[in-house]
Amino acid sequence: MKTISTIQKFRKWRKGITGSIGFVPTMGALHEGHLALVAESNKTCKNTVVSIYLNPAQFAQCEDLTTYPKTIEADLEKLTNFRVDCIFLPNDSEMYPDGFSTRIQENNLSCLLEGKSRPEFFSGVTTIVAKLFNIVEPTHAFFGEKDAQQLRIVQKLVKDLNYPIHIISCPIIREENGLARSSRNDYLTEAEHKIASNINKALQNGKKLLISGEHNSQIIKDEITQIIGAEKLLRIDYISVADSHTLVEISGKIEQDILVSVAVYLKDTRLIDNFSYSISSSR
Ligand code: PAF
């Protein structure tokens, strides 16, 4: 397992690599969700590259960049259980040298859902992902479905900017209590993990309603709102029933495939979760 910190050295290493390259971009604080992406890359590709870079451009001033968990030694240890050919571990001056002044901005999907509450977030993500794609030149890149909007925006980036990269999405990995795995779960106490698990319970109840034939979007949202709202420590940012592709909110009858997603604060910790539901397969 090779560790490289500069773009120049990475490019030199990359020149000698043949066959498919699976790429798993991360910000470190690796958990089962990231490791499932690495395992999928191992299954799909001859080579696997993991990047660990805590990208300041996707954090607003008021957000948790300084407190974001940094567990580099544990991360490297976890990756030894996989076939990782190279770990790309750049620092800030490598990724954003003095004078850096370019931003990649997707202007449609990025304005909705997470983008409403975190206006700078997705341009920070698309900028770093584009840079990493240019450096790593993967054939495949792996993204988790927990960040459903990010996944769609990266798919759009690849399409709009003609990157010859297959974007592979991988299912959400959950804790035993159902809470979606996230590096930010590290902020929660044991009791708070339990409280946060109600987010998934609420989504599961919404899903059950859909499966039972309830296709009124407001009723689905109300069900989810009621369960999450019953927990005093949980503060809802949004609960959305949206078109799965355009992410445009659906009012009234659901007649297309949907993404049901939520963002909730537990104290200062922002937690997101979602599920997709295919109306066509329910008919
Ligand atoms: O999902 C993440 O961890 C980050 O947004 C990513 C894709 C690594 C870009 O910094």
PDB file of N, CA and C in Angstrom, residues 145-201:
ATOM      1  N   GLU A 145     -24.656   6.085  -1.361  1.00  0.00           N
ATOM      2  CA  GLU A 145     -26.020   6.603  -1.560  1.00  0.00           C
ATOM      3  C   GLU A 145     -26.511   7.433  -0.376  1.00  0.00           C
ATOM      4  N   LYS A 146     -25.780   7.399   0.728  1.00  0.00           N
ATOM      5  CA  LYS A 146     -26.194   8.253   1.853  1.00  0.00           C
ATOM      6  C   LYS A 146     -26.164   9.726   1.422  1.00  0.00           C
ATOM      7  N   ASP A 147     -25.135  10.070   0.664  1.00  0.00           N
ATOM      8  CA  ASP A 147     -25.047  11.434   0.131  1.00  0.00           C
ATOM      9  C   ASP A 147     -25.700  11.431  -1.247  1.00  0.00           C
ATOM     10  N   ALA A 148     -27.013  11.240  -1.242  1.00  0.00           N
ATOM     11  CA  ALA A 148     -27.738  10.999  -2.496  1.00  0.00           C
ATOM     12  C   ALA A 148     -27.646  12.193  -3.446  1.00  0.00           C
ATOM     13  N   GLN A 149     -27.705  13.388  -2.880  1.00  0.00           N
ATOM     14  CA  GLN A 149     -27.651  14.575  -3.740  1.00  0.00           C
ATOM     15  C   GLN A 149     -26.240  14.746  -4.303  1.00  0.00           C
ATOM     16  N   GLN A 150     -25.242  14.528  -3.455  1.00  0.00           N
ATOM     17  CA  GLN A 150     -23.847  14.592  -3.918  1.00  0.00           C
ATOM     18  C   GLN A 150     -23.626  13.609  -5.068  1.00  0.00           C
ATOM     19  N   LEU A 151     -24.162  12.397  -4.897  1.00  0.00           N
ATOM     20  CA  LEU A 151     -24.020  11.365  -5.929  1.00  0.00           C
ATOM     21  C   LEU A 151     -24.580  11.865  -7.268  1.00  0.00           C
ATOM     22  N   ARG A 152     -25.779  12.437  -7.223  1.00  0.00           N
ATOM     23  CA  ARG A 152     -26.409  12.916  -8.465  1.00  0.00           C
ATOM     24  C   ARG A 152     -25.615  14.072  -9.070  1.00  0.00           C
ATOM     25  N   ILE A 153     -25.078  14.928  -8.217  1.00  0.00           N
ATOM     26  CA  ILE A 153     -24.318  16.079  -8.724  1.00  0.00           C
ATOM     27  C   ILE A 153     -22.999  15.607  -9.347  1.00  0.00           C
ATOM     28  N   VAL A 154     -22.372  14.603  -8.741  1.00  0.00           N
ATOM     29  CA  VAL A 154     -21.127  14.072  -9.325  1.00  0.00           C
ATOM     30  C   VAL A 154     -21.444  13.390 -10.668  1.00  0.00           C
ATOM     31  N   GLN A 155     -22.583  12.671 -10.728  1.00  0.00           N
ATOM     32  CA  GLN A 155     -22.971  12.057 -12.008  1.00  0.00           C
ATOM     33  C   GLN A 155     -23.156  13.134 -13.080  1.00  0.00           C
ATOM     34  N   LYS A 156     -23.731  14.267 -12.667  1.00  0.00           N
ATOM     35  CA  LYS A 156     -23.965  15.376 -13.614  1.00  0.00           C
ATOM     36  C   LYS A 156     -22.637  16.003 -14.028  1.00  0.00           C
ATOM     37  N   LEU A 157     -21.736  16.164 -13.074  1.00  0.00           N
ATOM     38  CA  LEU A 157     -20.405  16.720 -13.349  1.00  0.00           C
ATOM     39  C   LEU A 157     -19.685  15.880 -14.414  1.00  0.00           C
ATOM     40  N   VAL A 158     -19.751  14.568 -14.219  1.00  0.00           N
ATOM     41  CA  VAL A 158     -19.075  13.642 -15.126  1.00  0.00           C
ATOM     42  C   VAL A 158     -19.684  13.739 -16.532  1.00  0.00           C
ATOM     43  N   LYS A 159     -21.016  13.870 -16.567  1.00  0.00           N
ATOM     44  CA  LYS A 159     -21.699  13.970 -17.865  1.00  0.00           C
ATOM     45  C   LYS A 159     -21.379  15.322 -18.526  1.00  0.00           C
ATOM     46  N   ASP A 160     -21.536  16.399 -17.760  1.00  0.00           N
ATOM     47  CA  ASP A 160     -21.376  17.732 -18.347  1.00  0.00           C
ATOM     48  C   ASP A 160     -19.938  18.002 -18.771  1.00  0.00           C
ATOM     49  N   LEU A 161     -18.975  17.488 -18.007  1.00  0.00           N
ATOM     50  CA  LEU A 161     -17.570  17.800 -18.314  1.00  0.00           C
ATOM     51  C   LEU A 161     -16.860  16.643 -19.027  1.00  0.00           C
ATOM     52  N   ASN A 162     -17.669  15.649 -19.461  1.00  0.00           N
ATOM     53  CA  ASN A 162     -17.143  14.547 -20.293  1.00  0.00           C
ATOM     54  C   ASN A 162     -15.992  13.775 -19.662  1.00  0.00           C
ATOM     55  N   TYR A 163     -16.090  13.522 -18.357  1.00  0.00           N
ATOM     56  CA  TYR A 163     -15.080  12.657 -17.747  1.00  0.00           C
ATOM     57  C   TYR A 163     -15.355  11.212 -18.145  1.00  0.00           C
ATOM     58  N   PRO A 164     -14.349  10.475 -18.635  1.00  0.00           N
ATOM     59  CA  PRO A 164     -14.578   9.073 -19.008  1.00  0.00           C
ATOM     60  C   PRO A 164     -14.517   8.166 -17.774  1.00  0.00           C
ATOM     61  N   ILE A 165     -15.434   8.407 -16.848  1.00  0.00           N
ATOM     62  CA  ILE A 165     -15.394   7.708 -15.551  1.00  0.00           C
ATOM     63  C   ILE A 165     -16.770   7.113 -15.273  1.00  0.00           C
ATOM     64  N   HIS A 166     -16.813   5.830 -14.891  1.00  0.00           N
ATOM     65  CA  HIS A 166     -18.076   5.217 -14.467  1.00  0.00           C
ATOM     66  C   HIS A 166     -18.289   5.565 -12.997  1.00  0.00           C
ATOM     67  N   ILE A 167     -19.414   6.177 -12.693  1.00  0.00           N
ATOM     68  CA  ILE A 167     -19.720   6.464 -11.289  1.00  0.00           C
ATOM     69  C   ILE A 167     -20.558   5.308 -10.747  1.00  0.00           C
ATOM     70  N   ILE A 168     -20.033   4.665  -9.720  1.00  0.00           N
ATOM     71  CA  ILE A 168     -20.720   3.509  -9.133  1.00  0.00           C
ATOM     72  C   ILE A 168     -21.270   3.928  -7.764  1.00  0.00           C
ATOM     73  N   SER A 169     -22.578   3.732  -7.599  1.00  0.00           N
ATOM     74  CA  SER A 169     -23.180   4.093  -6.306  1.00  0.00           C
ATOM     75  C   SER A 169     -23.311   2.851  -5.442  1.00  0.00           C
ATOM     76  N   CYS A 170     -23.101   3.030  -4.149  1.00  0.00           N
ATOM     77  CA  CYS A 170     -23.138   1.894  -3.215  1.00  0.00           C
ATOM     78  C   CYS A 170     -24.144   2.191  -2.109  1.00  0.00           C
ATOM     79  N   PRO A 171     -24.857   1.140  -1.658  1.00  0.00           N
ATOM     80  CA  PRO A 171     -25.929   1.337  -0.676  1.00  0.00           C
ATOM     81  C   PRO A 171     -25.457   1.940   0.649  1.00  0.00           C
ATOM     82  N   ILE A 172     -26.392   2.529   1.350  1.00  0.00           N
ATOM     83  CA  ILE A 172     -26.102   3.115   2.667  1.00  0.00           C
ATOM     84  C   ILE A 172     -25.739   1.998   3.646  1.00  0.00           C
ATOM     85  N   ILE A 173     -24.693   2.214   4.403  1.00  0.00           N
ATOM     86  CA  ILE A 173     -24.333   1.256   5.460  1.00  0.00           C
ATOM     87  C   ILE A 173     -24.811   1.857   6.784  1.00  0.00           C
ATOM     88  N   ARG A 174     -25.453   1.007   7.597  1.00  0.00           N
ATOM     89  CA  ARG A 174     -26.084   1.518   8.820  1.00  0.00           C
ATOM     90  C   ARG A 174     -25.493   0.882  10.072  1.00  0.00           C
ATOM     91  N   GLU A 175     -25.608   1.615  11.170  1.00  0.00           N
ATOM     92  CA  GLU A 175     -25.285   1.019  12.462  1.00  0.00           C
ATOM     93  C   GLU A 175     -26.375   0.004  12.777  1.00  0.00           C
ATOM     94  N   GLU A 176     -26.136  -0.811  13.811  1.00  0.00           N
ATOM     95  CA  GLU A 176     -27.141  -1.841  14.155  1.00  0.00           C
ATOM     96  C   GLU A 176     -28.514  -1.239  14.430  1.00  0.00           C
ATOM     97  N   ASN A 177     -28.511  -0.041  15.024  1.00  0.00           N
ATOM     98  CA  ASN A 177     -29.788   0.606  15.354  1.00  0.00           C
ATOM     99  C   ASN A 177     -30.430   1.308  14.146  1.00  0.00           C
ATOM    100  N   GLY A 178     -29.787   1.234  12.988  1.00  0.00           N
ATOM    101  CA  GLY A 178     -30.370   1.803  11.768  1.00  0.00           C
ATOM    102  C   GLY A 178     -29.810   3.160  11.385  1.00  0.00           C
ATOM    103  N   LEU A 179     -29.100   3.809  12.303  1.00  0.00           N
ATOM    104  CA  LEU A 179     -28.534   5.125  11.984  1.00  0.00           C
ATOM    105  C   LEU A 179     -27.527   4.988  10.833  1.00  0.00           C
ATOM    106  N   ALA A 180     -27.676   5.833   9.810  1.00  0.00           N
ATOM    107  CA  ALA A 180     -26.764   5.769   8.661  1.00  0.00           C
ATOM    108  C   ALA A 180     -25.349   6.114   9.124  1.00  0.00           C
ATOM    109  N   ARG A 181     -24.380   5.305   8.700  1.00  0.00           N
ATOM    110  CA  ARG A 181     -22.986   5.567   9.106  1.00  0.00           C
ATOM    111  C   ARG A 181     -22.501   6.883   8.517  1.00  0.00           C
ATOM    112  N   SER A 182     -21.844   7.661   9.351  1.00  0.00           N
ATOM    113  CA  SER A 182     -21.297   8.949   8.921  1.00  0.00           C
ATOM    114  C   SER A 182     -20.129   9.276   9.846  1.00  0.00           C
ATOM    115  N   SER A 183     -19.131   9.959   9.304  1.00  0.00           N
ATOM    116  CA  SER A 183     -18.008  10.359  10.162  1.00  0.00           C
ATOM    117  C   SER A 183     -18.511  11.255  11.278  1.00  0.00           C
ATOM    118  N   ARG A 184     -19.576  12.009  11.011  1.00  0.00           N
ATOM    119  CA  ARG A 184     -20.108  12.943  12.025  1.00  0.00           C
ATOM    120  C   ARG A 184     -20.797  12.203  13.172  1.00  0.00           C
ATOM    121  N   ASN A 185     -21.086  10.900  13.006  1.00  0.00           N
ATOM    122  CA  ASN A 185     -21.672  10.151  14.137  1.00  0.00           C
ATOM    123  C   ASN A 185     -20.709  10.121  15.318  1.00  0.00           C
ATOM    124  N   ASP A 186     -19.402  10.331  15.022  1.00  0.00           N
ATOM    125  CA  ASP A 186     -18.400  10.354  16.099  1.00  0.00           C
ATOM    126  C   ASP A 186     -18.685  11.469  17.110  1.00  0.00           C
ATOM    127  N   TYR A 187     -19.422  12.494  16.691  1.00  0.00           N
ATOM    128  CA  TYR A 187     -19.736  13.593  17.613  1.00  0.00           C
ATOM    129  C   TYR A 187     -20.771  13.185  18.658  1.00  0.00           C
ATOM    130  N   LEU A 188     -21.492  12.079  18.403  1.00  0.00           N
ATOM    131  CA  LEU A 188     -22.659  11.741  19.239  1.00  0.00           C
ATOM    132  C   LEU A 188     -22.276  10.838  20.404  1.00  0.00           C
ATOM    133  N   THR A 189     -22.922  11.060  21.543  1.00  0.00           N
ATOM    134  CA  THR A 189     -22.764  10.140  22.671  1.00  0.00           C
ATOM    135  C   THR A 189     -23.588   8.886  22.365  1.00  0.00           C
ATOM    136  N   GLU A 190     -23.424   7.880  23.213  1.00  0.00           N
ATOM    137  CA  GLU A 190     -24.178   6.634  23.002  1.00  0.00           C
ATOM    138  C   GLU A 190     -25.694   6.900  23.048  1.00  0.00           C
ATOM    139  N   ALA A 191     -26.087   7.726  24.012  1.00  0.00           N
ATOM    140  CA  ALA A 191     -27.522   8.037  24.137  1.00  0.00           C
ATOM    141  C   ALA A 191     -28.013   8.779  22.897  1.00  0.00           C
ATOM    142  N   GLU A 192     -27.149   9.660  22.376  1.00  0.00           N
ATOM    143  CA  GLU A 192     -27.548  10.433  21.185  1.00  0.00           C
ATOM    144  C   GLU A 192     -27.639   9.551  19.932  1.00  0.00           C
ATOM    145  N   HIS A 193     -26.775   8.530  19.860  1.00  0.00           N
ATOM    146  CA  HIS A 193     -26.872   7.571  18.736  1.00  0.00           C
ATOM    147  C   HIS A 193     -28.274   6.973  18.702  1.00  0.00           C
ATOM    148  N   LYS A 194     -28.762   6.632  19.911  1.00  0.00           N
ATOM    149  CA  LYS A 194     -30.085   5.997  20.014  1.00  0.00           C
ATOM    150  C   LYS A 194     -31.181   6.973  19.561  1.00  0.00           C
ATOM    151  N   ILE A 195     -31.047   8.207  20.022  1.00  0.00           N
ATOM    152  CA  ILE A 195     -32.041   9.225  19.622  1.00  0.00           C
ATOM    153  C   ILE A 195     -32.004   9.407  18.096  1.00  0.00           C
ATOM    154  N   ALA A 196     -30.766   9.484  17.561  1.00  0.00           N
ATOM    155  CA  ALA A 196     -30.608   9.722  16.118  1.00  0.00           C
ATOM    156  C   ALA A 196     -31.153   8.562  15.282  1.00  0.00           C
ATOM    157  N   SER A 197     -31.225   7.369  15.885  1.00  0.00           N
ATOM    158  CA  SER A 197     -31.719   6.221  15.113  1.00  0.00           C
ATOM    159  C   SER A 197     -33.199   6.394  14.752  1.00  0.00           C
ATOM    160  N   ASN A 198     -33.883   7.333  15.414  1.00  0.00           N
ATOM    161  CA  ASN A 198     -35.281   7.602  15.060  1.00  0.00           C
ATOM    162  C   ASN A 198     -35.425   8.222  13.664  1.00  0.00           C
ATOM    163  N   ILE A 199     -34.328   8.767  13.164  1.00  0.00           N
ATOM    164  CA  ILE A 199     -34.391   9.352  11.810  1.00  0.00           C
ATOM    165  C   ILE A 199     -34.682   8.234  10.808  1.00  0.00           C
ATOM    166  N   ASN A 200     -33.942   7.140  10.943  1.00  0.00           N
ATOM    167  CA  ASN A 200     -34.184   6.019  10.028  1.00  0.00           C
ATOM    168  C   ASN A 200     -35.546   5.370  10.297  1.00  0.00           C
ATOM    169  N   LYS A 201     -35.923   5.298  11.582  1.00  0.00           N
ATOM    170  CA  LYS A 201     -37.240   4.713  11.891  1.00  0.00           C
ATOM    171  C   LYS A 201     -38.333   5.514  11.188  1.00  0.00           C
TER     172      LYS A 201
END
